[in-house]
Amino acid sequence: MKGISRRLAAIAGILALATGAQASEGLMCSGEGATVDVALGRLVVVGVLGAFVDIDGTTYSTGPERGEGIPIATGQAFGDDDGIKIDFVDPNYEEILVKVRLTYTGNEDEPLAGTVTIGDKTADIACMAG
């Protein structure tokens, strides 16, 4: 249990989350043909506020303020000793449309890396906080 608590503290540190009403930060991830931008809230768990995902021109978005794309909602988001996992679903919560799987790298510039999957397309991504 201590390992999980330490890892969650590391997530908070990596993301350098702000306090107060502006309590949000984000992950900006990219790879060959892929972009993933996830706005996160300051919580003791992974709290997704919104996202934009693009693989080879297929785009998904949680709302027009995040960018144009096929509508998605956050289905689940989880952080553990290994990294962060996020699933985005259709607006009716019937199908997982986008999977983001990230692990810790130990690299300060890009502390998380992994994959984003849309249907049968998967791309490797590296992420930085900002």
Short mmCIF file of C-alpha atoms in Angstrom, two decimals:
data_model
loop_
_atom_site.label_atom_id
_atom_site.label_comp_id
_atom_site.label_asym_id
_atom_site.label_seq_id
_atom_site.Cartn_x
_atom_site.Cartn_y
_atom_site.Cartn_z
CA MET A 1 0.00 0.00 0.00
CA LYS A 2 2.90 2.35 0.72
CA GLY A 3 4.14 1.89 -2.86
CA ILE A 4 0.81 2.97 -4.28
CA SER A 5 0.70 6.02 -1.99
CA ARG A 6 4.23 6.95 -3.04
CA ARG A 7 3.34 6.51 -6.71
CA LEU A 8 0.23 8.68 -6.36
CA ALA A 9 2.38 11.30 -4.65
CA ALA A 10 4.80 10.99 -7.57
CA ILE A 11 1.94 11.57 -10.01
CA ALA A 12 1.07 14.76 -8.16
CA GLY A 13 4.72 15.81 -8.20
CA ILE A 14 5.21 14.96 -11.85
CA LEU A 15 2.15 16.91 -12.86
CA ALA A 16 3.00 19.81 -10.51
CA LEU A 17 -0.69 20.45 -10.04
CA ALA A 18 -1.82 23.92 -9.06
CA THR A 19 -4.04 24.67 -6.08
CA GLY A 20 -7.31 26.58 -5.71
CA ALA A 21 -9.84 27.28 -8.44
CA GLN A 22 -7.21 26.80 -11.14
CA ALA A 23 -6.46 23.29 -9.89
CA SER A 24 -5.70 21.62 -13.17
CA GLU A 25 -2.77 20.53 -15.25
CA GLY A 26 -2.34 18.25 -18.17
CA LEU A 27 -0.46 15.62 -20.08
CA MET A 28 0.70 16.41 -23.58
CA CYS A 29 1.64 13.22 -25.40
CA SER A 30 2.85 12.66 -28.92
CA GLY A 31 4.31 10.00 -31.13
CA GLU A 32 4.51 9.10 -34.78
CA GLY A 33 1.08 10.01 -36.15
CA ALA A 34 -0.50 10.44 -32.71
CA THR A 35 -1.37 13.23 -30.28
CA VAL A 36 -3.02 12.88 -26.87
CA ASP A 37 -3.81 15.91 -24.70
CA VAL A 38 -5.46 15.21 -21.35
CA ALA A 39 -6.53 17.90 -18.86
CA LEU A 40 -6.31 16.60 -15.29
CA GLY A 41 -7.76 17.91 -12.04
CA ARG A 42 -6.07 18.00 -8.66
CA LEU A 43 -7.39 14.94 -6.87
CA VAL A 44 -5.94 12.03 -4.92
CA VAL A 45 -6.94 9.93 -7.94
CA VAL A 46 -6.53 10.49 -11.67
CA GLY A 47 -9.30 13.01 -12.44
CA VAL A 48 -9.75 13.61 -16.18
CA LEU A 49 -11.35 16.98 -16.99
CA GLY A 50 -11.19 16.64 -20.76
CA ALA A 51 -9.18 15.26 -23.65
CA PHE A 52 -8.30 15.40 -27.33
CA VAL A 53 -6.91 12.35 -29.14
CA ASP A 54 -5.69 11.98 -32.73
CA ILE A 55 -4.21 8.97 -34.50
CA ASP A 56 -3.49 9.43 -38.22
CA GLY A 57 -6.28 12.00 -38.62
CA THR A 58 -8.95 10.12 -36.66
CA THR A 59 -9.81 12.56 -33.86
CA TYR A 60 -11.82 12.26 -30.66
CA SER A 61 -12.69 15.00 -28.20
CA THR A 62 -14.54 15.40 -24.91
CA GLY A 63 -15.89 18.75 -26.14
CA PRO A 64 -15.38 21.53 -28.68
CA GLU A 65 -13.25 23.47 -26.16
CA ARG A 66 -10.68 20.62 -26.47
CA GLY A 67 -10.82 20.48 -30.27
CA GLU A 68 -13.03 19.08 -32.99
CA GLY A 69 -13.54 15.33 -33.03
CA ILE A 70 -15.86 12.41 -32.49
CA PRO A 71 -17.46 12.87 -29.04
CA ILE A 72 -16.03 10.83 -26.16
CA ALA A 73 -16.44 10.73 -22.39
CA THR A 74 -14.10 9.50 -19.69
CA GLY A 75 -15.03 5.92 -18.88
CA GLN A 76 -12.35 5.26 -16.27
CA ALA A 77 -8.96 6.56 -15.22
CA PHE A 78 -6.55 4.85 -12.87
CA GLY A 79 -3.06 5.51 -11.54
CA ASP A 80 -0.92 2.87 -9.81
CA ASP A 81 2.70 1.86 -9.25
CA ASP A 82 3.10 1.14 -12.95
CA GLY A 83 1.59 4.27 -14.49
CA ILE A 84 -1.71 5.72 -15.68
CA LYS A 85 -4.50 4.00 -17.60
CA ILE A 86 -7.42 5.90 -19.14
CA ASP A 87 -10.35 4.60 -21.18
CA PHE A 88 -12.58 6.94 -23.16
CA VAL A 89 -16.03 5.76 -24.19
CA ASP A 90 -18.84 6.83 -26.47
CA PRO A 91 -21.29 9.37 -24.97
CA ASN A 92 -23.73 6.53 -24.10
CA TYR A 93 -21.01 4.63 -22.18
CA GLU A 94 -21.58 1.54 -24.32
CA GLU A 95 -18.15 1.03 -25.93
CA ILE A 96 -14.52 1.85 -25.18
CA LEU A 97 -13.29 3.96 -28.11
CA VAL A 98 -9.84 5.11 -26.96
CA LYS A 99 -7.34 3.43 -24.62
CA VAL A 100 -4.35 5.28 -23.16
CA ARG A 101 -1.75 3.17 -21.33
CA LEU A 102 1.22 4.99 -19.80
CA THR A 103 4.12 3.83 -17.62
CA TYR A 104 6.69 5.83 -15.68
CA THR A 105 9.98 6.42 -17.50
CA GLY A 106 12.14 8.07 -14.83
CA ASN A 107 12.85 10.83 -17.38
CA GLU A 108 12.10 14.33 -16.04
CA ASP A 109 11.32 15.77 -19.49
CA GLU A 110 8.93 12.99 -20.48
CA PRO A 111 7.94 11.21 -17.26
CA LEU A 112 5.36 8.93 -18.91
CA ALA A 113 5.39 6.85 -22.10
CA GLY A 114 3.18 4.16 -23.56
CA THR A 115 0.49 3.67 -26.16
CA VAL A 116 -2.79 5.08 -27.39
CA THR A 117 -5.22 2.75 -29.15
CA ILE A 118 -8.23 3.59 -31.30
CA GLY A 119 -9.87 0.51 -32.79
CA ASP A 120 -7.13 -1.45 -34.54
CA LYS A 121 -4.68 1.50 -34.61
CA THR A 122 -2.06 1.73 -31.85
CA ALA A 123 0.67 4.35 -31.60
CA ASP A 124 3.60 4.74 -29.22
CA ILE A 125 3.56 8.04 -27.32
CA ALA A 126 5.77 9.93 -24.86
CA CYS A 127 4.22 12.46 -22.48
CA MET A 128 5.25 15.59 -20.64
CA ALA A 129 3.31 17.49 -18.00
CA GLY A 130 2.34 21.08 -18.46
#
